[in-house]
Coordinates of C-alpha atoms in Angstrom, one line a residue:
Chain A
X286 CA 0.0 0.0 0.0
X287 CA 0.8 3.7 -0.7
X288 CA 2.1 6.0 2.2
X289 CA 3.7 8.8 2.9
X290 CA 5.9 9.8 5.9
X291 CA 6.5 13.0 7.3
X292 CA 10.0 12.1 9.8
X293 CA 9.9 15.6 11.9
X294 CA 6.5 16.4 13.8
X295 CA 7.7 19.9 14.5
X296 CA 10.6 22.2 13.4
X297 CA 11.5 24.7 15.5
X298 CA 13.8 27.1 13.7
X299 CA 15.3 30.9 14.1
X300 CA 14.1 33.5 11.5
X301 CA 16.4 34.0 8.7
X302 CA 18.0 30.6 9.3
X303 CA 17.3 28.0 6.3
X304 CA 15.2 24.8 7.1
X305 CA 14.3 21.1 5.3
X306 CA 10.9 19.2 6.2
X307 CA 11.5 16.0 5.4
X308 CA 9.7 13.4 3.5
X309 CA 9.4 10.0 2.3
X310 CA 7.0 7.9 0.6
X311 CA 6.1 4.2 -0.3
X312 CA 4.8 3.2 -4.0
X313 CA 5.5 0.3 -6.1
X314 CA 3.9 2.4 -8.9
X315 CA 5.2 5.9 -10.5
X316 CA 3.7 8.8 -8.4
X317 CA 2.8 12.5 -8.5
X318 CA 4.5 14.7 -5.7
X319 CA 3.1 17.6 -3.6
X320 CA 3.8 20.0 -0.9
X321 CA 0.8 21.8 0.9
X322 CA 0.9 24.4 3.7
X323 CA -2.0 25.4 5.9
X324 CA -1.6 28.1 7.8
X325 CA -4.1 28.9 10.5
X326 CA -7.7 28.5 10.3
X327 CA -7.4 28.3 6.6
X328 CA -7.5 25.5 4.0
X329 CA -4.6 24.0 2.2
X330 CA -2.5 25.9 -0.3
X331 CA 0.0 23.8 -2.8
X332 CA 3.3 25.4 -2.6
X333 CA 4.7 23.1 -4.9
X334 CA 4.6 19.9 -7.0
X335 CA 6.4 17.1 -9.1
X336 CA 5.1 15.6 -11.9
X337 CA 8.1 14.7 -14.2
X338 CA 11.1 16.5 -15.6
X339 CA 14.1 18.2 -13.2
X340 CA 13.8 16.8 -10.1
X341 CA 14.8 20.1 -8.7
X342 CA 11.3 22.1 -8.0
X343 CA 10.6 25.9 -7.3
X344 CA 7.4 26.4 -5.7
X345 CA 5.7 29.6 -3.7
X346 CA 7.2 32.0 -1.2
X347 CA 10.7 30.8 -1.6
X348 CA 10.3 27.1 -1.6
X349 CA 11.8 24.3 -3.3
X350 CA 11.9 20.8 -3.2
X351 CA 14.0 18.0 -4.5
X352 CA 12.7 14.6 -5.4
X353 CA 14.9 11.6 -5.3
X354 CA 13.6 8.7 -6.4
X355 CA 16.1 6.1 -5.3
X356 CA 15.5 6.9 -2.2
X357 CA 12.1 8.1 -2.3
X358 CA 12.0 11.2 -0.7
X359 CA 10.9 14.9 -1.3
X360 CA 12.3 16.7 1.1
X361 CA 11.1 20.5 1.1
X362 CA 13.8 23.1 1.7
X363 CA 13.7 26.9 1.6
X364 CA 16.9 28.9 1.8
X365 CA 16.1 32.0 4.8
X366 CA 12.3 31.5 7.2
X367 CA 10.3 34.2 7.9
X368 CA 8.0 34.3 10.5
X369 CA 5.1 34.2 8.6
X370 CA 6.4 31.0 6.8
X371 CA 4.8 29.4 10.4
X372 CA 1.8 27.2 9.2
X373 CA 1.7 23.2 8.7
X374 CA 3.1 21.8 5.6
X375 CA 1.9 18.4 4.2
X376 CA 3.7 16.3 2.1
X377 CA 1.5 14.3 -0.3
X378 CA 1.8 11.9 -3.5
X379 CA -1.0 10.8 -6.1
X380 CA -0.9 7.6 -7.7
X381 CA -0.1 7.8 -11.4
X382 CA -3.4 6.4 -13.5
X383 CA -5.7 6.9 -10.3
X384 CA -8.6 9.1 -9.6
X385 CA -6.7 11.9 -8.4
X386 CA -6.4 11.4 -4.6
X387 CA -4.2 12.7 -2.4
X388 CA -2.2 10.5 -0.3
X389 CA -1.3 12.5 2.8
X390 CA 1.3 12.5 5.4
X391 CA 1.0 13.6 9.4
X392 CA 2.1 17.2 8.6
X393 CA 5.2 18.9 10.0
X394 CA 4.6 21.9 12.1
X395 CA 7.0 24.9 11.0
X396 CA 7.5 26.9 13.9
X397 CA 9.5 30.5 13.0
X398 CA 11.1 32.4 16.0
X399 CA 12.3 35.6 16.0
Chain B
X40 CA -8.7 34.1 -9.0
X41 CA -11.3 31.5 -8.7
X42 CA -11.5 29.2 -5.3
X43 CA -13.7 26.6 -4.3
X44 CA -16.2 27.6 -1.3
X45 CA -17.4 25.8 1.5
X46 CA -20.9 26.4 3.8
X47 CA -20.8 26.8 6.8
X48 CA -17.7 27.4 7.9
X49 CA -18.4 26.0 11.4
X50 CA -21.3 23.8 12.2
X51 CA -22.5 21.7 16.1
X52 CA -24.5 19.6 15.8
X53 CA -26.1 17.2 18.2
X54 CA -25.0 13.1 18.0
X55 CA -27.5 11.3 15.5
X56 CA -28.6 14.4 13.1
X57 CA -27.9 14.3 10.2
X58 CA -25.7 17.3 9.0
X59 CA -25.1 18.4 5.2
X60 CA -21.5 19.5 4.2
X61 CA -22.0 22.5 0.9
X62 CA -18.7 23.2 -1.7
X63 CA -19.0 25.3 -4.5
X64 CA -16.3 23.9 -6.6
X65 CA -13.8 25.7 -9.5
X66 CA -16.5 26.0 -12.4
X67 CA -14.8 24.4 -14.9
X68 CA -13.4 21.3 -13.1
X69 CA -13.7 18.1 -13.4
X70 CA -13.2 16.3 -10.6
X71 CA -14.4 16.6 -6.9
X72 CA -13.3 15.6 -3.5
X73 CA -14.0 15.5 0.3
X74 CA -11.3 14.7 2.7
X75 CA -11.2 15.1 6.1
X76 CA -8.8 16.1 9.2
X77 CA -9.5 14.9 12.6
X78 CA -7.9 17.3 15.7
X79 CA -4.0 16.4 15.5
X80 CA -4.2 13.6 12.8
X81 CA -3.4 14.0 9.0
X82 CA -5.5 15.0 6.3
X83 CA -7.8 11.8 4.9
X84 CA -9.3 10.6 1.9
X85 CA -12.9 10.5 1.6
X86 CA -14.5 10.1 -1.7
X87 CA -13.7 11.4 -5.6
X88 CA -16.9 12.4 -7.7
X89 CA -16.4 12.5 -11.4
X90 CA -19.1 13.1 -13.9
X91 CA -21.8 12.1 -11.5
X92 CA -20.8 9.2 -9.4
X93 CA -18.2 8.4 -6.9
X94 CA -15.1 7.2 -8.5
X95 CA -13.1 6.4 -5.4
X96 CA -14.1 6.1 -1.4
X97 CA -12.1 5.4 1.4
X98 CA -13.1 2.9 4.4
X99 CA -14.2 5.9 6.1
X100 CA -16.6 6.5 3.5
X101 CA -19.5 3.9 5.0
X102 CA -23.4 3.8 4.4
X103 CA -23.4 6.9 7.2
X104 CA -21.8 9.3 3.9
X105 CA -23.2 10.2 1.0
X106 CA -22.5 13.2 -2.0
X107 CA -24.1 14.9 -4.3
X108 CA -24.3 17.0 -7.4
X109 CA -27.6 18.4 -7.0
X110 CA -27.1 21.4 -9.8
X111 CA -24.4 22.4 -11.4
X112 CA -22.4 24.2 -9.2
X113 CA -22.7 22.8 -5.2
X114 CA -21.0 19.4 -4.4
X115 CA -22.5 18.4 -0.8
X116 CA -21.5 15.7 1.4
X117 CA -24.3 14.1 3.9
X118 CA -23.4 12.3 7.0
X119 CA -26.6 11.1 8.0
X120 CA -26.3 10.0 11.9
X121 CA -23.5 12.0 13.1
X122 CA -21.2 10.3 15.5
X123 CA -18.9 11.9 18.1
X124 CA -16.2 10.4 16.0
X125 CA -17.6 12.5 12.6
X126 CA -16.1 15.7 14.5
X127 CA -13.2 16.5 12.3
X128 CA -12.8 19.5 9.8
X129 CA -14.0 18.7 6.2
X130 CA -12.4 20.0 3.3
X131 CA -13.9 20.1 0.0
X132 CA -11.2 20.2 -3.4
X133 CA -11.4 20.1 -6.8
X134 CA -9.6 19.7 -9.9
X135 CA -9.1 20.0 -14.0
X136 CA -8.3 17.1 -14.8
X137 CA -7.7 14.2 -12.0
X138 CA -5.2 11.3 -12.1
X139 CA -2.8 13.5 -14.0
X140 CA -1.3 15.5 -11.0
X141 CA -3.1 18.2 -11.9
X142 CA -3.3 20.6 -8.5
X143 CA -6.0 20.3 -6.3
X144 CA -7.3 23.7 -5.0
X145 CA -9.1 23.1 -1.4
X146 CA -12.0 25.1 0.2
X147 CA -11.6 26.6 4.1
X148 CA -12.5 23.6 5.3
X149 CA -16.0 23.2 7.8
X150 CA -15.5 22.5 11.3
X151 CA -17.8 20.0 12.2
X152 CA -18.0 19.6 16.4
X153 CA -20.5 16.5 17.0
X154 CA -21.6 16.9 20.6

């Protein structure tokens, strides 16, 4: 079966300094990669996705993300936090061929201080 | 820039009514989606809708769940004898063109509190 694990619950990080969420996922089958962030009280916003090509991605607000397929990760990196880069980010995959759904991880909680 | 819309944003409701969940979806998608996110647990996979019927439900999705594509615009989902466990925050999505990777855009989400 499909999964998707996020390895840090939390990150605790200073403004300014850079930052990696980590993230790794099981498939048998080719898969579609995404990065969501919910900030609070709000819905999910993708900041990025892989689909094919570079494995190198740029996404929203300074992200990017690099997927690896030999060792099946997409970790999500961005360069210098902000505080207002605080939110929840989710990792996520689709199955290639299926109806669409996301595949989810637990979420790592970004938490900016100043 | 168009957004999918969901009604209400927060909604009680008292254990064994039946609630209904509104979306508006992106007008001129395809493909339609309820997932769900319990207090402190990740986000899960309800149900896909494509061109008038379910094309995908989760084991969550039992007889209790239903959706619906009453008119061309609203997407609903119906819980029909809410359970304490049903409180959770609903999110609605759609997209263009599922199964391709095409990006999901997600509504607010509804709060539902089952007490």
């Amino acid at each position: 079966a499909q999964s998707v694990t996020q390895l840090d619950s939390q990150v605790p990080v200073f403004e300014e300094a850079p930052v990696e969420l980590r993230c790794n996922y099981s498939s048998s089958v080719s898969v579609y990669l995404f990065w969501y962030v919910q900030y609070p009280n709000q819905g999910l916003q993708l900041l990025l996705k892989y689909l094919s090509g570079s494995t190198l991605v740029k996404g929203i607000n300074g992200f990017e993300a690099e997927f690896n397929k030999s060792q099946t990760s997409f970790h999500l990196r961005k360069p210098s936090v902000h505080i207002s880069d605080t939110a929840e980010y989710f990792c996520a995959v689709i199955i290639s061929g299926n109806t669409g759904k996301l595949i989810f991880g637990q979420g790592t909680t970004l938490q900016v201080k100043p | 820039e168009p957004e999918v819309t969901q009604t209400p944003s927060h909604q009680v409701t008292q254990m064994g009514q039946e609630v209904i969940l509104r979306c508006v979806p992106i007008s001129n998608h395809l493909y339609f989606y309820w997932y769900r996110q319990i207090l402190g647990q990740k986000v899960e996979f309800l149900v896909s809708f494509y061109n008038n019927e379910i094309s995908e439900k989760s084991e969550i999705f039992d007889d209790q769940f239903s959706v619906e594509r009453p008119d061309g615009s609203n997407f609903t989902l119906k819980i029909r004898s809410t359970k304490l466990e049903d409180s959770a925050m609903y999110f609605c999505a759609s997209s263009g063109v599922g199964g391709r990777g095409t990006e999901a855009f997600f509504g607010q989400g509804t709060r539902l509190t089952v007490v």
